[in-house]
PDB file of C-alpha atoms in Angstrom:
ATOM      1  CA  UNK A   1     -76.738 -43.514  33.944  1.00 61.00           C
ATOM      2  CA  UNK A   2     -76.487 -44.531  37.452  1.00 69.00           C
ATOM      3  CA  UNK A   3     -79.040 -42.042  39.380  1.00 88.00           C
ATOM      4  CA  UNK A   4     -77.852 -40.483  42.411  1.00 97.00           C
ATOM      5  CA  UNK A   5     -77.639 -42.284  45.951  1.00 98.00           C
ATOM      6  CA  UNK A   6     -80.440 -41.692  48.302  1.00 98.00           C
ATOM      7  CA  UNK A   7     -79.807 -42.271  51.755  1.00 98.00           C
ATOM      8  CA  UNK A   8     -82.768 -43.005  54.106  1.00 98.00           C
ATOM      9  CA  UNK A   9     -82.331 -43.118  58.117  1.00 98.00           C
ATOM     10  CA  UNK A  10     -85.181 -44.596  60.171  1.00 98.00           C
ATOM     11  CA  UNK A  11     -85.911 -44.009  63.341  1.00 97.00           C
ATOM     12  CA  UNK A  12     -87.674 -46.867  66.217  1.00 97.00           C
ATOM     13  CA  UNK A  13     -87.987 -46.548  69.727  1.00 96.00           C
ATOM     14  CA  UNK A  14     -91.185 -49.193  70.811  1.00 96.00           C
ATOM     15  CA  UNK A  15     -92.641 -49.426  67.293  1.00 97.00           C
ATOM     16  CA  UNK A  16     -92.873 -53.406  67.031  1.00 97.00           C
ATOM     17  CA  UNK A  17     -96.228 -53.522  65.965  1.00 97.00           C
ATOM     18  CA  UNK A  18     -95.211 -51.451  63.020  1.00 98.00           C
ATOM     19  CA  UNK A  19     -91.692 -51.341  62.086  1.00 98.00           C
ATOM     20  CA  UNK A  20     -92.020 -53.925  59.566  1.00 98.00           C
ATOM     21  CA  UNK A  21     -94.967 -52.261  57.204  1.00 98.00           C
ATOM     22  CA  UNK A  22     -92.591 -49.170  57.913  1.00 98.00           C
ATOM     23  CA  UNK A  23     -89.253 -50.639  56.664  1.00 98.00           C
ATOM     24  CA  UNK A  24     -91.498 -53.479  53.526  1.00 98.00           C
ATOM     25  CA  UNK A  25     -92.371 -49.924  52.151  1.00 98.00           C
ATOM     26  CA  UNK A  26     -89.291 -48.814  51.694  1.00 98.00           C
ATOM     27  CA  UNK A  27     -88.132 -52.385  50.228  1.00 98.00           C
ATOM     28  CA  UNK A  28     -90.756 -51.606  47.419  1.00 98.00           C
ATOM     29  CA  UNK A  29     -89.626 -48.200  46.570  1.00 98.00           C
ATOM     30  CA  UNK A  30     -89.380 -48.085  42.258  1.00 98.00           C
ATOM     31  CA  UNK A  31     -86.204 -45.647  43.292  1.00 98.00           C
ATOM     32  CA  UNK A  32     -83.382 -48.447  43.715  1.00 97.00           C
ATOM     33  CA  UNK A  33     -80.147 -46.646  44.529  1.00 98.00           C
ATOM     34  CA  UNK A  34     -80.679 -46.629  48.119  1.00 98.00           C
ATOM     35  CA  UNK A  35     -78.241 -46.734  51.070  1.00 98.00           C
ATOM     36  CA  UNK A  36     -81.473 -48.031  54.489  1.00 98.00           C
ATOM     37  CA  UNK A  37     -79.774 -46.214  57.944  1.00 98.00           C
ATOM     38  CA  UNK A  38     -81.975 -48.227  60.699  1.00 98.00           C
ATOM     39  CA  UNK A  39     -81.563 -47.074  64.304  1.00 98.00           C
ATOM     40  CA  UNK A  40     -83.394 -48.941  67.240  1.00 98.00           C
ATOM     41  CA  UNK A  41     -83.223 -46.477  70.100  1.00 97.00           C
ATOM     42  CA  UNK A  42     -83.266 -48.455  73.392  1.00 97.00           C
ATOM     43  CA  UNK A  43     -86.726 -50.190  72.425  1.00 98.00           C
ATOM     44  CA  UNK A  44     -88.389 -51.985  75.537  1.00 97.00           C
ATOM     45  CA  UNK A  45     -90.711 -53.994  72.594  1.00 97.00           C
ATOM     46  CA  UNK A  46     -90.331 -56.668  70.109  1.00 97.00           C
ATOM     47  CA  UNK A  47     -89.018 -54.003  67.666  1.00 98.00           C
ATOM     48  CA  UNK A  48     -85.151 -54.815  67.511  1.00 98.00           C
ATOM     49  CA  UNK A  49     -85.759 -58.341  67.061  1.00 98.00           C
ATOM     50  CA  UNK A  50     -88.703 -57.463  64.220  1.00 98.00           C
ATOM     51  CA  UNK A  51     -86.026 -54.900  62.330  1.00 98.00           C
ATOM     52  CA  UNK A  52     -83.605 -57.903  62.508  1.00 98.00           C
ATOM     53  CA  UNK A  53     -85.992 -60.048  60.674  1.00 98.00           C
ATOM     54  CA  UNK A  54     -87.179 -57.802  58.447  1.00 98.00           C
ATOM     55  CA  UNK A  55     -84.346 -56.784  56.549  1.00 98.00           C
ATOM     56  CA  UNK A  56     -82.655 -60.446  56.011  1.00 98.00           C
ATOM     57  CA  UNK A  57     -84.890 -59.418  53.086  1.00 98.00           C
ATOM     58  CA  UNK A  58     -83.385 -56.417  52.644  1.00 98.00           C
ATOM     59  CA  UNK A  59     -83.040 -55.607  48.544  1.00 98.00           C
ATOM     60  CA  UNK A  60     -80.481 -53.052  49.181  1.00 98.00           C
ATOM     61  CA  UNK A  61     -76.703 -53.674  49.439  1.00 97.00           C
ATOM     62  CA  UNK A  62     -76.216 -50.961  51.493  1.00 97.00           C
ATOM     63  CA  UNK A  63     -78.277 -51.872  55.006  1.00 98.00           C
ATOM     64  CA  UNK A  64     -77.267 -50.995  58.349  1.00 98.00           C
ATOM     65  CA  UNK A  65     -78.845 -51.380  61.467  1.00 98.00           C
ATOM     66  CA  UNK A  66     -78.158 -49.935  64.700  1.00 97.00           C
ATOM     67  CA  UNK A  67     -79.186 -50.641  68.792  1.00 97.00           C
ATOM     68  CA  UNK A  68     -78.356 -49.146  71.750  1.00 94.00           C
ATOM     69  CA  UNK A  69     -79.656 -47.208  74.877  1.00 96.00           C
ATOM     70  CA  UNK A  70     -82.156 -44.500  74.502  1.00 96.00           C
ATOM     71  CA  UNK A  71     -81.215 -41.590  73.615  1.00 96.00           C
ATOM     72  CA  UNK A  72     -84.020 -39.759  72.115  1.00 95.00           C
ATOM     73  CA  UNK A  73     -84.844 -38.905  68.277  1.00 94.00           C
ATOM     74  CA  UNK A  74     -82.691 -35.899  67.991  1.00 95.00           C
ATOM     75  CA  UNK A  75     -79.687 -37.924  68.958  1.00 96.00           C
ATOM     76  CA  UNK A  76     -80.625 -40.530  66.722  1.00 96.00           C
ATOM     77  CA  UNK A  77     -80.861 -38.354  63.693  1.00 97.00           C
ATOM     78  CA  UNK A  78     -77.679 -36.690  64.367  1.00 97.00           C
ATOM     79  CA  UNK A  79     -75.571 -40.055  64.146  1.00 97.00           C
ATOM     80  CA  UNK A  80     -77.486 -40.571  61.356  1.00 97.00           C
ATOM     81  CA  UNK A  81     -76.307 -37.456  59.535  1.00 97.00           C
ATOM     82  CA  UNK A  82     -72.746 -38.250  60.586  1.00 96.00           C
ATOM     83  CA  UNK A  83     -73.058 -41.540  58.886  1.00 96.00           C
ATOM     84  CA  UNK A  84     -74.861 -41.446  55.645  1.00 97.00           C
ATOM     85  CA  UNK A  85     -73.226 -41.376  52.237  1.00 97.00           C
ATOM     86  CA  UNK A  86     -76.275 -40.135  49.712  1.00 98.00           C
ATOM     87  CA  UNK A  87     -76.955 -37.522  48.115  1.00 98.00           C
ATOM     88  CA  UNK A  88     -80.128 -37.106  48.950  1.00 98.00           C
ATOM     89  CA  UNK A  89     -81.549 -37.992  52.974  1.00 98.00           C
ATOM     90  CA  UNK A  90     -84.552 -38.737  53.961  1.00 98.00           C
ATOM     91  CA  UNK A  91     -85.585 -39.293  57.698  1.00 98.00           C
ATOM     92  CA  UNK A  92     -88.303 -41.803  58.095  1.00 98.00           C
ATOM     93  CA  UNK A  93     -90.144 -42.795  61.544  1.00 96.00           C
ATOM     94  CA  UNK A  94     -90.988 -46.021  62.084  1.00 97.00           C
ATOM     95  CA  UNK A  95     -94.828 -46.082  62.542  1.00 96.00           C
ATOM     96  CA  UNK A  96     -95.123 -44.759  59.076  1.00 97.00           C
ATOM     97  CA  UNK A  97     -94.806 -46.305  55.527  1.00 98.00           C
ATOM     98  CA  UNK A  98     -94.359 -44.759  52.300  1.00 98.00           C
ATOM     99  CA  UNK A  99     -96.110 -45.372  48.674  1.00 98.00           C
ATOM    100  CA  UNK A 100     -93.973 -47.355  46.087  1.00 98.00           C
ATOM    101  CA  UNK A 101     -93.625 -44.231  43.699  1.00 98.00           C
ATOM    102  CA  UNK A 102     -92.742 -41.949  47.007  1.00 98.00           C
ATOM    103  CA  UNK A 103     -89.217 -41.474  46.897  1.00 98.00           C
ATOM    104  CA  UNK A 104     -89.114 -41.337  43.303  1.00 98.00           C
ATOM    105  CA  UNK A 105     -91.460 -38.355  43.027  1.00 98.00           C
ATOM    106  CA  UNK A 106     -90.057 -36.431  45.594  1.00 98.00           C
ATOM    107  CA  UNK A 107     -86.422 -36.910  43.656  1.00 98.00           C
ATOM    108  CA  UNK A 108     -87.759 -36.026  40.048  1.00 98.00           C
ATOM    109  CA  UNK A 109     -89.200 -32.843  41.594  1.00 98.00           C
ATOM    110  CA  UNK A 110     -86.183 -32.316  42.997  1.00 98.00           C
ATOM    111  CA  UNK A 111     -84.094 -32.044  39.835  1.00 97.00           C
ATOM    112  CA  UNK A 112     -87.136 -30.935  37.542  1.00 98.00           C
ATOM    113  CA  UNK A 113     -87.362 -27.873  40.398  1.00 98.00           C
ATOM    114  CA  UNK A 114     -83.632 -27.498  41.525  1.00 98.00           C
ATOM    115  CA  UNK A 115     -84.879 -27.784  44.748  1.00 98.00           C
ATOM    116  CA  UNK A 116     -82.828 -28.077  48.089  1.00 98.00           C
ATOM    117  CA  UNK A 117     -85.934 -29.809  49.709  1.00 98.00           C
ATOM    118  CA  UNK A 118     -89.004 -31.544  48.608  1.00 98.00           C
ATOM    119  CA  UNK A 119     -92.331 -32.287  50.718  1.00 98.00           C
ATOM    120  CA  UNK A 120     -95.755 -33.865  50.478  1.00 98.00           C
ATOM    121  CA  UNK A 121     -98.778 -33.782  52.075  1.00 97.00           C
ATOM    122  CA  UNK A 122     -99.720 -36.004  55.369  1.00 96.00           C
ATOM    123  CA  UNK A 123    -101.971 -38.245  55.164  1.00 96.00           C
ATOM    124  CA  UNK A 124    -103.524 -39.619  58.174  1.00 95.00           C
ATOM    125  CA  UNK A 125    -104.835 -42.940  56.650  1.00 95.00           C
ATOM    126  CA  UNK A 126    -106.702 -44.127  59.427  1.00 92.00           C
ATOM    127  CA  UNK A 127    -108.809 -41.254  60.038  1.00 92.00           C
ATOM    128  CA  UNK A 128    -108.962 -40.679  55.693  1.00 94.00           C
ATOM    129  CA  UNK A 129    -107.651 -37.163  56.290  1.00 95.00           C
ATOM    130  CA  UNK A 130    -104.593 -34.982  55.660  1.00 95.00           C
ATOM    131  CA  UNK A 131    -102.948 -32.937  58.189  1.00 92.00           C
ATOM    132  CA  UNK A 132    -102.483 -29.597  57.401  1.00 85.00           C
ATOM    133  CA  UNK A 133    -103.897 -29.975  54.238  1.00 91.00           C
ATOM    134  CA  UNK A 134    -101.958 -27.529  51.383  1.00 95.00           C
ATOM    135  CA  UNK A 135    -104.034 -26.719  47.999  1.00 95.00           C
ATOM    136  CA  UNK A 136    -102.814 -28.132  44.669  1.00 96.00           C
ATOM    137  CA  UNK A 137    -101.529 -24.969  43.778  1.00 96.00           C
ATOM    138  CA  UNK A 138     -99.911 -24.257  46.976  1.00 97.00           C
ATOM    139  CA  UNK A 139     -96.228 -22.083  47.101  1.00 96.00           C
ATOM    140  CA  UNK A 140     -93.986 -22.596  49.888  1.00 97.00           C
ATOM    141  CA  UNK A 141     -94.163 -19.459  52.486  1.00 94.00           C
ATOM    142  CA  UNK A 142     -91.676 -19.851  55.117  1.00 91.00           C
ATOM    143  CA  UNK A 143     -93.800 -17.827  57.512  1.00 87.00           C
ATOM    144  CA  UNK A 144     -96.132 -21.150  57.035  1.00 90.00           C
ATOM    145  CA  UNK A 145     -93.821 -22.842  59.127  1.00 89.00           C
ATOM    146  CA  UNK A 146     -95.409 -20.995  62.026  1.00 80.00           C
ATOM    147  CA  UNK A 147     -98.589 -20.067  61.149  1.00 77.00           C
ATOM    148  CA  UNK A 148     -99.461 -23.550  60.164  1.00 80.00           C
ATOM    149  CA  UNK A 149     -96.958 -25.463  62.811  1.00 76.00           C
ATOM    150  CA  UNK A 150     -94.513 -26.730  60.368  1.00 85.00           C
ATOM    151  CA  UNK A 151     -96.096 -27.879  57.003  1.00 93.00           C
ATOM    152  CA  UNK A 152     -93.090 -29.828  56.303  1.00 96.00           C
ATOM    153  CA  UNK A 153     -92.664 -33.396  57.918  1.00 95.00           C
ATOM    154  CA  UNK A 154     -89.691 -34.646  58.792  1.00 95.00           C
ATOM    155  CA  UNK A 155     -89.918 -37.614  55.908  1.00 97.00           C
ATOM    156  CA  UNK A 156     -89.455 -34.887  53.326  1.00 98.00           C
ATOM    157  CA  UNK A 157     -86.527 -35.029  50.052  1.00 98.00           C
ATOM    158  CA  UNK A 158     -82.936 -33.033  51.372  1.00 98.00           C
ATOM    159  CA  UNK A 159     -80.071 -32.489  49.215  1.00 98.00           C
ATOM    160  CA  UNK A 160     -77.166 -33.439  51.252  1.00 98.00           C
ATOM    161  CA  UNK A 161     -74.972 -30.716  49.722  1.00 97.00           C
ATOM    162  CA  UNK A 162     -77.136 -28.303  51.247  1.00 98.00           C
ATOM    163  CA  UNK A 163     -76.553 -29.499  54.912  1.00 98.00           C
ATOM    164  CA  UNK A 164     -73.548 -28.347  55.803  1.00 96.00           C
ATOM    165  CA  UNK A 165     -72.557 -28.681  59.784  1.00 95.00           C
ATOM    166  CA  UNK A 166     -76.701 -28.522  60.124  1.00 96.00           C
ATOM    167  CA  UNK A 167     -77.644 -30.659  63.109  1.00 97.00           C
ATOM    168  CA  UNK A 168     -80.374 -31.833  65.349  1.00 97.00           C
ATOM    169  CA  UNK A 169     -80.824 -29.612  68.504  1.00 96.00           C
ATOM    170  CA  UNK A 170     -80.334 -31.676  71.121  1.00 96.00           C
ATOM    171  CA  UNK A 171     -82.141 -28.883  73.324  1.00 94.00           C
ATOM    172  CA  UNK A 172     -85.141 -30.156  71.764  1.00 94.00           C
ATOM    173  CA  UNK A 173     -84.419 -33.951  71.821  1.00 93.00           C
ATOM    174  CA  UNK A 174     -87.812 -35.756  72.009  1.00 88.00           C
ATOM    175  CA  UNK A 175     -89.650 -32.065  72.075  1.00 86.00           C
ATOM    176  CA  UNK A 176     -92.384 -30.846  70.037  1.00 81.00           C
ATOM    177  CA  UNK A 177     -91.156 -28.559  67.167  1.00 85.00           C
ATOM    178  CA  UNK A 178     -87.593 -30.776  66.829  1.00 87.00           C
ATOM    179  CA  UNK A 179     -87.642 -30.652  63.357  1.00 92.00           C
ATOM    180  CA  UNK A 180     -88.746 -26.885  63.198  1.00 93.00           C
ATOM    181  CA  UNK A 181     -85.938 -26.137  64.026  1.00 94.00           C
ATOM    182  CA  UNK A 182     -83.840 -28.096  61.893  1.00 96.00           C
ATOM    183  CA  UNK A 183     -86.114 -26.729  58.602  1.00 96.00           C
ATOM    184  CA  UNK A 184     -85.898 -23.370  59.470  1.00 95.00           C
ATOM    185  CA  UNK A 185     -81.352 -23.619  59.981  1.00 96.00           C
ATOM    186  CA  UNK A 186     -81.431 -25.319  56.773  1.00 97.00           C
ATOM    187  CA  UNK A 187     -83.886 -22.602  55.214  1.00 96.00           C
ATOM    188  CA  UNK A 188     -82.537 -19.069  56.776  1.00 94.00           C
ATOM    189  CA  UNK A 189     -79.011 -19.770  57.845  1.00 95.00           C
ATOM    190  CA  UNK A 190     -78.181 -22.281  54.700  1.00 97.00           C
ATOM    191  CA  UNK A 191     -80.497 -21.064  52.563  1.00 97.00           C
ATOM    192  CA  UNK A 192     -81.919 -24.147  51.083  1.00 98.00           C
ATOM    193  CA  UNK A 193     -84.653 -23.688  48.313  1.00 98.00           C
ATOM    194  CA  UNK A 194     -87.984 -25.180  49.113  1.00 98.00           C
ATOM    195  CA  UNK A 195     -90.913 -26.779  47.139  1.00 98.00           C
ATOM    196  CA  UNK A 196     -94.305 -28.666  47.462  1.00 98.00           C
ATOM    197  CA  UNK A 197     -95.577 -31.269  45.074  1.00 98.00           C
ATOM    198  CA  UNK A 198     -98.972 -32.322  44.763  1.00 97.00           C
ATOM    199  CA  UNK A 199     -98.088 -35.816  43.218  1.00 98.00           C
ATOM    200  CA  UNK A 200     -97.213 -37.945  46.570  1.00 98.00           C
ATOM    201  CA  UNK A 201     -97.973 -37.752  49.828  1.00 97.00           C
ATOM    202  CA  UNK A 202     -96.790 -39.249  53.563  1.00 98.00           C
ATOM    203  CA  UNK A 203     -98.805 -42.244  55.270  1.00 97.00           C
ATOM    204  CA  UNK A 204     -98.554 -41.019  58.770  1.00 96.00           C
ATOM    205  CA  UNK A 205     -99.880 -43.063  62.022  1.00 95.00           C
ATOM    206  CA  UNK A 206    -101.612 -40.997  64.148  1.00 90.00           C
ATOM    207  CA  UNK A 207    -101.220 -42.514  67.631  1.00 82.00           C
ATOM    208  CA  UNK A 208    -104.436 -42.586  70.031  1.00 67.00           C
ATOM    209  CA  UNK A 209    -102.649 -40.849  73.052  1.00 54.00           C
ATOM    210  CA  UNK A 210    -105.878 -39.401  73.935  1.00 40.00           C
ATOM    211  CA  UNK A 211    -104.502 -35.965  74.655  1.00 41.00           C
ATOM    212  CA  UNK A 212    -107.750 -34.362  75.356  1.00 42.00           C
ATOM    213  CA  UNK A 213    -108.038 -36.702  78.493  1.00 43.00           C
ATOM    214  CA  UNK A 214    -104.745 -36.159  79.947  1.00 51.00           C
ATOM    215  CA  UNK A 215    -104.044 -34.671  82.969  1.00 52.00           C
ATOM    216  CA  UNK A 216    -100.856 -33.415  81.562  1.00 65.00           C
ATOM    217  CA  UNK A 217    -102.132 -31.548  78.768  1.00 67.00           C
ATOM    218  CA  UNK A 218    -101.948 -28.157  79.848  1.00 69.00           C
ATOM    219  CA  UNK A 219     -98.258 -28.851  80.582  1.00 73.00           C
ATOM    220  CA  UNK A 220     -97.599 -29.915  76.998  1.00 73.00           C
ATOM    221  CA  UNK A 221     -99.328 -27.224  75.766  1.00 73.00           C
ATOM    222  CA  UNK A 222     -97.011 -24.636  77.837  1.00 76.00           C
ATOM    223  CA  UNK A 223     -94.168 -26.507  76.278  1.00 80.00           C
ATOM    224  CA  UNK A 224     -95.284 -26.160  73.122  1.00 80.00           C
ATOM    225  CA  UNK A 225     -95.345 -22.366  73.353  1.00 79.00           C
ATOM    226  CA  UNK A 226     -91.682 -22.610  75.230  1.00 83.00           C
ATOM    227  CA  UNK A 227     -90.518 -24.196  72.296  1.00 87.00           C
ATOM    228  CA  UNK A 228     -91.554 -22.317  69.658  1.00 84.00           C
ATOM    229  CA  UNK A 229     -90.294 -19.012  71.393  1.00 83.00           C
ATOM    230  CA  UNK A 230     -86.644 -20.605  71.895  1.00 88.00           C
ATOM    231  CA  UNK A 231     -86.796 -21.340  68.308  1.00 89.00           C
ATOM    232  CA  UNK A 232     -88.323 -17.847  66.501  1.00 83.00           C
ATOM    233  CA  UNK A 233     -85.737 -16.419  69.029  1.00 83.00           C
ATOM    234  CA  UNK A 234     -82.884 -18.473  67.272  1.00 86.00           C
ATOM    235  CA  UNK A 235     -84.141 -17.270  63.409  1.00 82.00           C
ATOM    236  CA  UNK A 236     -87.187 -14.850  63.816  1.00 71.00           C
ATOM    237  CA  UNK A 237     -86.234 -11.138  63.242  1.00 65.00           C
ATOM    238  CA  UNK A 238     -89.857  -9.717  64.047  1.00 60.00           C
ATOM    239  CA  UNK A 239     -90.650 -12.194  66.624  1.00 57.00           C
ATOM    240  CA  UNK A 240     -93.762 -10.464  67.986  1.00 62.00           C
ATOM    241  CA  UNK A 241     -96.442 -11.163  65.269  1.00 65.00           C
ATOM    242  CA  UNK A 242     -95.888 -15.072  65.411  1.00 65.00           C
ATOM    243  CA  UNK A 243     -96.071 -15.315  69.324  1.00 63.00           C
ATOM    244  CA  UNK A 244     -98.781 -13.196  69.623  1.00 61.00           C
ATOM    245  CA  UNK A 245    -100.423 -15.865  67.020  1.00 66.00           C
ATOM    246  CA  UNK A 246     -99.178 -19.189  68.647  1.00 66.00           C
ATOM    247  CA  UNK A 247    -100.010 -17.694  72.652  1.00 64.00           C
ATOM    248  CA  UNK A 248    -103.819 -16.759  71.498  1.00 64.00           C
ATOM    249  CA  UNK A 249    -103.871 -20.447  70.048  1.00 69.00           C
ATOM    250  CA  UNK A 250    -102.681 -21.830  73.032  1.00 65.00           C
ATOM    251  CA  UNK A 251    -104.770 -19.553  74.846  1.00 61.00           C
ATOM    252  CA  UNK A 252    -108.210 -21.078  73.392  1.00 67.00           C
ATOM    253  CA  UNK A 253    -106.867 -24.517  73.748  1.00 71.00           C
ATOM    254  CA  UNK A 254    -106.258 -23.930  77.829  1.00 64.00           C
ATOM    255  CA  UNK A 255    -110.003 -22.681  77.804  1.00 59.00           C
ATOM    256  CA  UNK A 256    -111.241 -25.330  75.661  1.00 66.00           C
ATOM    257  CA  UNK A 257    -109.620 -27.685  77.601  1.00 65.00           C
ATOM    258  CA  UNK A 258    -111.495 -26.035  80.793  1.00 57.00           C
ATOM    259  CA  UNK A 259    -114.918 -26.023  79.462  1.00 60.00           C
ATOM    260  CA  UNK A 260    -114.351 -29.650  78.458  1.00 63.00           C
ATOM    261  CA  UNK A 261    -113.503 -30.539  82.145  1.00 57.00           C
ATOM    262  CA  UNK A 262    -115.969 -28.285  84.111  1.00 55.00           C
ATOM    263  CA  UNK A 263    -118.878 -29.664  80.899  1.00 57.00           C
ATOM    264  CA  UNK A 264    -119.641 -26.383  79.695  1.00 52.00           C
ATOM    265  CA  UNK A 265    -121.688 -26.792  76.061  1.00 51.00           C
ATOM    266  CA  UNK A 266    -122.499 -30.393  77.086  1.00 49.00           C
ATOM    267  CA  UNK A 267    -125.896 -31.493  76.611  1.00 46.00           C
TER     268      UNK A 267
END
């Protein structure tokens, strides 16, 4: 029995030097039925002309690729949703690569668990870590989502059924928590069912933008905190407790910061 289609968008703006380890992992999935969504979004690097030669070896019938001006991820993503055909989605960016067995597992636990939405861990291979590491045993708690900033990636399983109009917000295009909020509409307003496996995880590229040493930092930092209170005040009832918990974070990160460039503690 054919198994059902998954369709999986990926996202590139200036990822040349990895796009093709990104999309290779994907050509080795063990899942077969899959319909590849490829977006280059206004890429100033050798990217568009990498996708292009990448996927000539494409082993799916169903390949598209897509250029034009940038427009930012959200925007990206929300063509992308307009266009797929699967029954399942899963958004992929393009400094990252997935196992063989990855798509697989996340679909089997879908069905075994009747689960809207499947995720993994992170795994930061080049510093042999996870991000926001989550116990074997672990059982999704939506108030996670803030208390942890956002366990799930964005490369996690979706049942398209469960979509509905969901979109992008384009409010947040190229902000931090973009895909917070998309979670948490699909979660509270379309009440998808969650769950975490154990039995995969995410290869994700953590980029050296040396944050600590940017002048800018305090400024992302406030927008990080603007963010998230747009978004709890879009789906958070009680939206007290979680900003009083993300301003004291951002609070010791400010002062942190401070000490780091006045050398407090330093030796």
């Amino acid at each position: 029995m054919q198994k059902d289609k998954i369709s999986i968008i990926v996202t590139c703006f200036n990822k040349g030097e990895y796009i093709q380890e990104c999309l290779e992992s994907i050509f080795k999935q063990t899942y077969r039925n899959i319909e590849l969504i490829i977006y280059d979004d206004g890429s100033t690097d050798k990217s568009k002309k990498v996708i292009l030669k990448t996927i000539e070896n494409s082993p799916f019938q169903h390949t598209y690729f897509f250029s034009g001006s940038n427009k930012g991820a959200n925007h990206v993503r929300n063509e992308g949703l307009s266009l797929l055909t699967g029954d399942y989605l899963i958004n992929i960016d393009g400094d990252n690569y997935i196992d063989e067995d990855y798509i697989e597992i996340l679909y089997d636990e879908s069905i075994k668990m009747r689960a809207d939405i499947v995720f993994s861990r992170i795994w930061d291979f080049n510093g042999k870590s996870y991000i926001k590491y989550l116990p074997d045993n672990y059982k999704f708690n939506i108030s996670d989502m803030f208390l942890k900033n956002n366990i799930i990636d964005i490369s996690a399983l979706i049942k398209t059924q469960i979509l509905g109009d969901a979109k992008f917000d384009l409010k947040l295009n190229n902000e931090l928590f973009d895909d917070l909020d998309f979670w948490l509409n699909l979660i509270i307003n379309n009440k998808a069912s969650v769950f975490f496996t154990k039995k995969t995880r995410l290869n994700y590229r953590v980029l050296n933008n040396s944050i600590s040493h940017d002048t800018k930092v305090i400024k992302r930092y406030y927008r990080t905190f603007v963010n998230f209170c747009y978004i709890t005040n879009k789906y958070v009832v009680e939206k007290n407790n979680a900003r009083y918990y993300k301003f004291n974070e951002f609070i010791m990160i400010i002062k942190g910061l401070i000490k780091e460039v006045i050398g407090i503690g330093k030796k």
